[in-house]
Amino acid sequence: MPDRLVAPSILSADFARLGAQVDEVIAAGATVIHVDVMDGHFVPPITIGPIIVSALREHVGEAIDLDVHLMIERPERQVADFAKAGATGITIHAEATPHVLYALDAVRAGGCRAGLAVCPATPVTIFEEVRVDLALCMTVNPGWGGQPFIPSSPDKVRRIASVVGDDVPVMVDGGVTVKTAPECTAAGAAWFVAGSAIFGADDPASAYRAIAEAAGA
Ligand code: DX5
Ligand code: ZN
């Protein structure tokens, strides 16, 4: 089984002091930072692009894993830029392109871990068709931080885990808190993204540690 870990999502961080916010969770033990990219089409909000990934890479050095979650249409057209900017892993959405296999190959061609995300209504069977390095089960509808965890998610995590097997981490993203993390662990999740539960807390470092403990990481 892949090691369990918590990846703080900077979506809920204070962008005016992004470097300091990332430093706080790294000092608390985070080794993966989750970067949410939204294009105003696949999801309504617009967030950030490769320029911020590149600034983060420069700030954190090589030892930290920058996990880039692309909530953008036709991600195959953008993955090379994110790879060049310093992404460690790039996760694309199954719903965002008719060319999922091509896009995953483009991610690997950029030297990155290739992740595939599915929205709550997308069947898990796509994971039977493509080989992935990371399987992201959205546990909210993508687009915003701070939404409630969808209660049927653990069942979906279980089904994804049974398709991708023991060697591929299943990631949960959305509504992950000290309350919801344990049921995700029980269902077979290994990587836990948490945004508002960490950066919305008074002390992001202790919030990170509390979620890691709840997740069994
Ligand atoms: C939502 C993003 C998430 C977001 C999660 O579409 O993919 O990564 O930051 O935020 P929380 O943890 O607040 O639900
Ligand atoms: Zn995300």
PDB file of C-alpha atoms and ligand atoms in Angstrom:
ATOM      1  CA  MET A   1       0.000   0.000   0.000  1.00  0.00           C
ATOM      2  CA  PRO A   2       1.294   3.534  -0.725  1.00  0.00           C
ATOM      3  CA  ASP A   3       2.189   5.589   2.356  1.00  0.00           C
ATOM      4  CA  ARG A   4      -0.626   7.770   3.631  1.00  0.00           C
ATOM      5  CA  LEU A   5      -0.069  11.501   3.506  1.00  0.00           C
ATOM      6  CA  VAL A   6      -1.885  14.806   3.725  1.00  0.00           C
ATOM      7  CA  ALA A   7      -1.383  17.337   0.924  1.00  0.00           C
ATOM      8  CA  PRO A   8      -2.371  20.872   1.959  1.00  0.00           C
ATOM      9  CA  SER A   9      -4.216  22.697  -0.827  1.00  0.00           C
ATOM     10  CA  ILE A  10      -3.070  26.282  -1.276  1.00  0.00           C
ATOM     11  CA  LEU A  11      -6.497  27.199  -2.689  1.00  0.00           C
ATOM     12  CA  SER A  12      -7.473  28.308   0.818  1.00  0.00           C
ATOM     13  CA  ALA A  13      -4.121  29.944   1.622  1.00  0.00           C
ATOM     14  CA  ASP A  14      -3.492  33.680   1.888  1.00  0.00           C
ATOM     15  CA  PHE A  15      -1.999  34.341  -1.556  1.00  0.00           C
ATOM     16  CA  ALA A  16      -0.445  37.598  -0.403  1.00  0.00           C
ATOM     17  CA  ARG A  17       1.820  35.512   1.831  1.00  0.00           C
ATOM     18  CA  LEU A  18       1.885  32.235  -0.075  1.00  0.00           C
ATOM     19  CA  GLY A  19       5.529  31.396   0.609  1.00  0.00           C
ATOM     20  CA  ALA A  20       5.099  31.807   4.370  1.00  0.00           C
ATOM     21  CA  GLN A  21       1.896  29.749   4.380  1.00  0.00           C
ATOM     22  CA  VAL A  22       3.582  26.901   2.522  1.00  0.00           C
ATOM     23  CA  ASP A  23       6.575  27.090   4.883  1.00  0.00           C
ATOM     24  CA  GLU A  24       4.249  26.644   7.871  1.00  0.00           C
ATOM     25  CA  VAL A  25       2.820  23.340   6.655  1.00  0.00           C
ATOM     26  CA  ILE A  26       6.191  22.069   5.440  1.00  0.00           C
ATOM     27  CA  ALA A  27       7.627  22.756   8.894  1.00  0.00           C
ATOM     28  CA  ALA A  28       4.725  20.736  10.313  1.00  0.00           C
ATOM     29  CA  GLY A  29       5.685  17.764   8.126  1.00  0.00           C
ATOM     30  CA  ALA A  30       3.957  18.235   4.773  1.00  0.00           C
ATOM     31  CA  THR A  31       5.935  16.858   1.839  1.00  0.00           C
ATOM     32  CA  VAL A  32       3.300  17.355  -0.862  1.00  0.00           C
ATOM     33  CA  ILE A  33       1.662  20.684  -1.693  1.00  0.00           C
ATOM     34  CA  HIS A  34      -1.555  20.541  -3.724  1.00  0.00           C
ATOM     35  CA  VAL A  35      -2.009  23.275  -6.336  1.00  0.00           C
ATOM     36  CA  ASP A  36      -5.513  23.801  -7.765  1.00  0.00           C
ATOM     37  CA  VAL A  37      -5.603  25.213 -11.281  1.00  0.00           C
ATOM     38  CA  MET A  38      -9.001  26.384 -12.593  1.00  0.00           C
ATOM     39  CA  ASP A  39      -9.722  27.927 -15.979  1.00  0.00           C
ATOM     40  CA  GLY A  40     -13.170  29.521 -15.744  1.00  0.00           C
ATOM     41  CA  HIS A  41     -14.509  26.914 -18.195  1.00  0.00           C
ATOM     42  CA  PHE A  42     -14.214  23.413 -16.754  1.00  0.00           C
ATOM     43  CA  VAL A  43     -15.153  25.038 -13.448  1.00  0.00           C
ATOM     44  CA  PRO A  44     -16.362  28.643 -13.074  1.00  0.00           C
ATOM     45  CA  PRO A  45     -13.483  30.127 -11.049  1.00  0.00           C
ATOM     46  CA  ILE A  46     -10.110  31.132 -12.446  1.00  0.00           C
ATOM     47  CA  THR A  47      -7.170  30.546 -10.117  1.00  0.00           C
ATOM     48  CA  ILE A  48      -3.519  30.287 -11.066  1.00  0.00           C
ATOM     49  CA  GLY A  49      -1.192  29.162 -13.828  1.00  0.00           C
ATOM     50  CA  PRO A  50       2.355  27.869 -14.377  1.00  0.00           C
ATOM     51  CA  ILE A  51       3.893  31.144 -13.223  1.00  0.00           C
ATOM     52  CA  ILE A  52       2.846  30.420  -9.621  1.00  0.00           C
ATOM     53  CA  VAL A  53       3.993  26.792  -9.858  1.00  0.00           C
ATOM     54  CA  SER A  54       7.367  28.069 -10.969  1.00  0.00           C
ATOM     55  CA  ALA A  55       7.533  30.585  -8.084  1.00  0.00           C
ATOM     56  CA  LEU A  56       6.570  27.838  -5.636  1.00  0.00           C
ATOM     57  CA  ARG A  57       9.195  25.484  -7.036  1.00  0.00           C
ATOM     58  CA  GLU A  58      11.838  28.127  -6.581  1.00  0.00           C
ATOM     59  CA  HIS A  59      10.624  28.763  -3.034  1.00  0.00           C
ATOM     60  CA  VAL A  60      10.370  25.160  -1.760  1.00  0.00           C
ATOM     61  CA  GLY A  61      13.370  23.635  -3.531  1.00  0.00           C
ATOM     62  CA  GLU A  62      13.524  20.173  -5.063  1.00  0.00           C
ATOM     63  CA  ALA A  63      12.573  18.022  -2.057  1.00  0.00           C
ATOM     64  CA  ILE A  64       8.917  19.043  -1.955  1.00  0.00           C
ATOM     65  CA  ASP A  65       6.344  17.418  -4.219  1.00  0.00           C
ATOM     66  CA  LEU A  66       4.181  19.946  -6.095  1.00  0.00           C
ATOM     67  CA  ASP A  67       0.961  18.127  -6.952  1.00  0.00           C
ATOM     68  CA  VAL A  68      -0.860  20.099  -9.631  1.00  0.00           C
ATOM     69  CA  HIS A  69      -4.597  19.442 -10.031  1.00  0.00           C
ATOM     70  CA  LEU A  70      -5.737  20.719 -13.408  1.00  0.00           C
ATOM     71  CA  MET A  71      -9.422  21.635 -13.407  1.00  0.00           C
ATOM     72  CA  ILE A  72      -9.131  22.905 -16.961  1.00  0.00           C
ATOM     73  CA  GLU A  73     -10.543  21.906 -20.332  1.00  0.00           C
ATOM     74  CA  ARG A  74      -8.259  20.182 -22.817  1.00  0.00           C
ATOM     75  CA  PRO A  75      -5.434  19.763 -20.286  1.00  0.00           C
ATOM     76  CA  GLU A  76      -3.227  18.074 -22.897  1.00  0.00           C
ATOM     77  CA  ARG A  77      -2.586  21.540 -24.330  1.00  0.00           C
ATOM     78  CA  GLN A  78      -1.175  22.831 -21.028  1.00  0.00           C
ATOM     79  CA  VAL A  79       0.655  19.975 -19.310  1.00  0.00           C
ATOM     80  CA  ALA A  80       4.053  20.724 -20.862  1.00  0.00           C
ATOM     81  CA  ASP A  81       3.996  24.253 -19.403  1.00  0.00           C
ATOM     82  CA  PHE A  82       3.148  22.973 -15.919  1.00  0.00           C
ATOM     83  CA  ALA A  83       5.837  20.291 -16.161  1.00  0.00           C
ATOM     84  CA  LYS A  84       8.387  22.900 -17.199  1.00  0.00           C
ATOM     85  CA  ALA A  85       7.290  25.146 -14.331  1.00  0.00           C
ATOM     86  CA  GLY A  86       8.282  22.443 -11.838  1.00  0.00           C
ATOM     87  CA  ALA A  87       5.237  20.265 -11.162  1.00  0.00           C
ATOM     88  CA  THR A  88       6.070  16.872  -9.647  1.00  0.00           C
ATOM     89  CA  GLY A  89       2.690  15.391 -10.448  1.00  0.00           C
ATOM     90  CA  ILE A  90      -0.075  16.563 -12.753  1.00  0.00           C
ATOM     91  CA  THR A  91      -3.630  15.322 -12.394  1.00  0.00           C
ATOM     92  CA  ILE A  92      -6.060  15.820 -15.244  1.00  0.00           C
ATOM     93  CA  HIS A  93      -9.842  15.344 -15.226  1.00  0.00           C
ATOM     94  CA  ALA A  94     -11.497  12.469 -17.056  1.00  0.00           C
ATOM     95  CA  GLU A  95     -14.333  14.838 -18.025  1.00  0.00           C
ATOM     96  CA  ALA A  96     -12.073  17.555 -19.419  1.00  0.00           C
ATOM     97  CA  THR A  97     -10.869  15.909 -22.612  1.00  0.00           C
ATOM     98  CA  PRO A  98     -11.853  13.196 -25.097  1.00  0.00           C
ATOM     99  CA  HIS A  99      -8.135  12.287 -25.136  1.00  0.00           C
ATOM    100  CA  VAL A 100      -7.467  11.053 -21.600  1.00  0.00           C
ATOM    101  CA  LEU A 101      -4.835   8.527 -22.618  1.00  0.00           C
ATOM    102  CA  TYR A 102      -3.022  11.085 -24.767  1.00  0.00           C
ATOM    103  CA  ALA A 103      -3.104  13.629 -21.917  1.00  0.00           C
ATOM    104  CA  LEU A 104      -1.717  11.119 -19.391  1.00  0.00           C
ATOM    105  CA  ASP A 105       1.061  10.258 -21.839  1.00  0.00           C
ATOM    106  CA  ALA A 106       1.816  13.989 -22.212  1.00  0.00           C
ATOM    107  CA  VAL A 107       2.120  14.272 -18.431  1.00  0.00           C
ATOM    108  CA  ARG A 108       4.606  11.391 -18.330  1.00  0.00           C
ATOM    109  CA  ALA A 109       6.489  12.835 -21.301  1.00  0.00           C
ATOM    110  CA  GLY A 110       7.010  15.917 -19.131  1.00  0.00           C
ATOM    111  CA  GLY A 111       8.599  13.724 -16.468  1.00  0.00           C
ATOM    112  CA  CYS A 112       5.661  14.003 -14.053  1.00  0.00           C
ATOM    113  CA  ARG A 113       3.477  11.582 -12.094  1.00  0.00           C
ATOM    114  CA  ALA A 114       0.298  11.092 -14.092  1.00  0.00           C
ATOM    115  CA  GLY A 115      -2.916  11.441 -12.105  1.00  0.00           C
ATOM    116  CA  LEU A 116      -6.492  11.038 -13.263  1.00  0.00           C
ATOM    117  CA  ALA A 117      -9.390  12.681 -11.407  1.00  0.00           C
ATOM    118  CA  VAL A 118     -13.055  11.800 -11.544  1.00  0.00           C
ATOM    119  CA  CYS A 119     -15.938  14.080 -10.550  1.00  0.00           C
ATOM    120  CA  PRO A 120     -18.640  12.664  -8.278  1.00  0.00           C
ATOM    121  CA  ALA A 121     -20.932  11.612 -11.172  1.00  0.00           C
ATOM    122  CA  THR A 122     -18.225   9.993 -13.311  1.00  0.00           C
ATOM    123  CA  PRO A 123     -18.146   6.180 -13.314  1.00  0.00           C
ATOM    124  CA  VAL A 124     -15.034   4.559 -11.885  1.00  0.00           C
ATOM    125  CA  THR A 125     -14.756   2.213 -14.872  1.00  0.00           C
ATOM    126  CA  ILE A 126     -12.462   4.654 -16.709  1.00  0.00           C
ATOM    127  CA  PHE A 127      -9.720   3.405 -14.391  1.00  0.00           C
ATOM    128  CA  GLU A 128     -10.045  -0.007 -16.103  1.00  0.00           C
ATOM    129  CA  GLU A 129      -9.015   1.587 -19.400  1.00  0.00           C
ATOM    130  CA  VAL A 130      -5.899   3.588 -18.516  1.00  0.00           C
ATOM    131  CA  ARG A 131      -2.862   3.119 -16.307  1.00  0.00           C
ATOM    132  CA  VAL A 132      -2.470   5.933 -13.798  1.00  0.00           C
ATOM    133  CA  ASP A 133       0.115   6.788 -11.132  1.00  0.00           C
ATOM    134  CA  LEU A 134      -2.507   8.448  -8.909  1.00  0.00           C
ATOM    135  CA  ALA A 135      -6.310   8.135  -8.829  1.00  0.00           C
ATOM    136  CA  LEU A 136      -8.140  11.212  -7.574  1.00  0.00           C
ATOM    137  CA  CYS A 137     -11.650  10.712  -6.266  1.00  0.00           C
ATOM    138  CA  MET A 138     -13.361  14.098  -5.995  1.00  0.00           C
ATOM    139  CA  THR A 139     -15.282  14.098  -2.737  1.00  0.00           C
ATOM    140  CA  VAL A 140     -17.031  17.393  -3.604  1.00  0.00           C
ATOM    141  CA  ASN A 141     -17.936  18.903  -6.968  1.00  0.00           C
ATOM    142  CA  PRO A 142     -14.742  20.592  -8.147  1.00  0.00           C
ATOM    143  CA  GLY A 143     -14.395  24.360  -8.190  1.00  0.00           C
ATOM    144  CA  TRP A 144     -14.437  25.682  -4.643  1.00  0.00           C
ATOM    145  CA  GLY A 145     -12.853  25.072  -1.278  1.00  0.00           C
ATOM    146  CA  GLY A 146     -14.869  24.713   1.897  1.00  0.00           C
ATOM    147  CA  GLN A 147     -17.701  22.536   0.558  1.00  0.00           C
ATOM    148  CA  PRO A 148     -19.189  19.659   2.568  1.00  0.00           C
ATOM    149  CA  PHE A 149     -17.869  16.143   1.942  1.00  0.00           C
ATOM    150  CA  ILE A 150     -20.245  14.066  -0.219  1.00  0.00           C
ATOM    151  CA  PRO A 151     -21.335  11.206   2.061  1.00  0.00           C
ATOM    152  CA  SER A 152     -21.339   8.518  -0.659  1.00  0.00           C
ATOM    153  CA  SER A 153     -17.640   9.203  -1.393  1.00  0.00           C
ATOM    154  CA  PRO A 154     -16.082   6.413   0.712  1.00  0.00           C
ATOM    155  CA  ASP A 155     -18.013   3.827  -1.288  1.00  0.00           C
ATOM    156  CA  LYS A 156     -16.595   5.324  -4.480  1.00  0.00           C
ATOM    157  CA  VAL A 157     -13.076   5.374  -3.026  1.00  0.00           C
ATOM    158  CA  ARG A 158     -13.475   1.674  -2.268  1.00  0.00           C
ATOM    159  CA  ARG A 159     -14.521   0.932  -5.860  1.00  0.00           C
ATOM    160  CA  ILE A 160     -11.671   2.974  -7.333  1.00  0.00           C
ATOM    161  CA  ALA A 161      -9.173   1.287  -5.023  1.00  0.00           C
ATOM    162  CA  SER A 162     -10.360  -2.125  -6.132  1.00  0.00           C
ATOM    163  CA  VAL A 163      -9.855  -1.180  -9.796  1.00  0.00           C
ATOM    164  CA  VAL A 164      -6.433   0.498  -9.540  1.00  0.00           C
ATOM    165  CA  GLY A 165      -4.975  -2.007  -7.087  1.00  0.00           C
ATOM    166  CA  ASP A 166      -2.641  -1.674  -4.135  1.00  0.00           C
ATOM    167  CA  ASP A 167       0.244   0.118  -5.819  1.00  0.00           C
ATOM    168  CA  VAL A 168      -1.641   3.215  -6.954  1.00  0.00           C
ATOM    169  CA  PRO A 169      -2.547   5.780  -4.310  1.00  0.00           C
ATOM    170  CA  VAL A 170      -6.183   6.849  -4.225  1.00  0.00           C
ATOM    171  CA  MET A 171      -6.450  10.536  -3.376  1.00  0.00           C
ATOM    172  CA  VAL A 172      -9.487  12.215  -1.827  1.00  0.00           C
ATOM    173  CA  ASP A 173     -10.069  15.924  -2.439  1.00  0.00           C
ATOM    174  CA  GLY A 174     -12.823  18.069  -1.011  1.00  0.00           C
ATOM    175  CA  GLY A 175     -14.368  18.359   2.428  1.00  0.00           C
ATOM    176  CA  VAL A 176     -11.554  16.397   4.051  1.00  0.00           C
ATOM    177  CA  THR A 177     -11.446  17.142   7.789  1.00  0.00           C
ATOM    178  CA  VAL A 178     -10.606  15.329  11.029  1.00  0.00           C
ATOM    179  CA  LYS A 179     -14.196  14.035  10.909  1.00  0.00           C
ATOM    180  CA  THR A 180     -14.252  12.734   7.328  1.00  0.00           C
ATOM    181  CA  ALA A 181     -10.646  11.529   6.951  1.00  0.00           C
ATOM    182  CA  PRO A 182     -11.070   8.293   8.980  1.00  0.00           C
ATOM    183  CA  GLU A 183     -13.851   6.943   6.744  1.00  0.00           C
ATOM    184  CA  CYS A 184     -11.681   7.684   3.695  1.00  0.00           C
ATOM    185  CA  THR A 185      -8.809   5.779   5.276  1.00  0.00           C
ATOM    186  CA  ALA A 186     -11.126   2.863   6.003  1.00  0.00           C
ATOM    187  CA  ALA A 187     -12.212   2.901   2.349  1.00  0.00           C
ATOM    188  CA  GLY A 188      -8.622   2.709   1.094  1.00  0.00           C
ATOM    189  CA  ALA A 189      -7.614   6.335   0.478  1.00  0.00           C
ATOM    190  CA  ALA A 190      -3.896   7.052   0.801  1.00  0.00           C
ATOM    191  CA  TRP A 191      -3.470  10.721  -0.148  1.00  0.00           C
ATOM    192  CA  PHE A 192      -5.666  13.331   1.523  1.00  0.00           C
ATOM    193  CA  VAL A 193      -6.023  16.861   0.152  1.00  0.00           C
ATOM    194  CA  ALA A 194      -7.157  19.435   2.692  1.00  0.00           C
ATOM    195  CA  GLY A 195      -7.543  23.134   1.970  1.00  0.00           C
ATOM    196  CA  SER A 196      -9.911  25.082   4.221  1.00  0.00           C
ATOM    197  CA  ALA A 197      -9.458  22.643   7.117  1.00  0.00           C
ATOM    198  CA  ILE A 198      -5.759  23.612   7.167  1.00  0.00           C
ATOM    199  CA  PHE A 199      -5.388  27.151   5.819  1.00  0.00           C
ATOM    200  CA  GLY A 200      -8.758  28.257   7.216  1.00  0.00           C
ATOM    201  CA  ALA A 201      -7.584  27.301  10.719  1.00  0.00           C
ATOM    202  CA  ASP A 202      -5.937  29.748  13.124  1.00  0.00           C
ATOM    203  CA  ASP A 203      -2.863  27.527  13.217  1.00  0.00           C
ATOM    204  CA  PRO A 204      -2.354  25.706   9.885  1.00  0.00           C
ATOM    205  CA  ALA A 205       0.514  23.626  11.305  1.00  0.00           C
ATOM    206  CA  SER A 206      -1.529  22.102  14.102  1.00  0.00           C
ATOM    207  CA  ALA A 207      -4.539  21.674  11.786  1.00  0.00           C
ATOM    208  CA  TYR A 208      -2.254  19.785   9.378  1.00  0.00           C
ATOM    209  CA  ARG A 209      -1.039  17.511  12.188  1.00  0.00           C
ATOM    210  CA  ALA A 210      -4.596  16.851  13.412  1.00  0.00           C
ATOM    211  CA  ILE A 211      -5.769  15.779   9.940  1.00  0.00           C
ATOM    212  CA  ALA A 212      -2.689  13.635   9.431  1.00  0.00           C
ATOM    213  CA  GLU A 213      -3.407  11.881  12.706  1.00  0.00           C
ATOM    214  CA  ALA A 214      -7.114  11.433  11.845  1.00  0.00           C
ATOM    215  CA  ALA A 215      -6.130   9.992   8.453  1.00  0.00           C
ATOM    216  CA  GLY A 216      -3.605   7.621  10.003  1.00  0.00           C
ATOM    217  CA  ALA A 217      -0.790   9.269   8.058  1.00  0.00           C
TER     218      ALA A 217
HETATM  219  C1  DX5 B   1     -11.723  21.837  -5.094  1.00  0.00           C
HETATM  220  C2  DX5 B   1     -10.243  21.620  -5.073  1.00  0.00           C
HETATM  221  C3  DX5 B   1      -9.727  21.262  -3.743  1.00  0.00           C
HETATM  222  C4  DX5 B   1      -9.976  22.286  -2.662  1.00  0.00           C
HETATM  223  C5  DX5 B   1     -10.421  21.503  -1.477  1.00  0.00           C
HETATM  224  O1  DX5 B   1     -12.231  21.820  -6.359  1.00  0.00           O
HETATM  225  O2  DX5 B   1      -9.854  20.595  -5.955  1.00  0.00           O
HETATM  226  O3  DX5 B   1      -8.364  20.874  -3.764  1.00  0.00           O
HETATM  227  O4  DX5 B   1      -8.864  23.047  -2.302  1.00  0.00           O
HETATM  228  O5  DX5 B   1     -10.812  22.389  -0.502  1.00  0.00           O
HETATM  229  P1  DX5 B   1     -11.407  21.902   0.883  1.00  0.00           P
HETATM  230  O6  DX5 B   1     -10.392  21.037   1.556  1.00  0.00           O
HETATM  231  O7  DX5 B   1     -11.635  23.190   1.594  1.00  0.00           O
HETATM  232  O8  DX5 B   1     -12.694  21.173   0.603  1.00  0.00           O
HETATM  233 ZN    ZN B   2      -7.729  19.865  -5.775  1.00  0.00          ZN
END
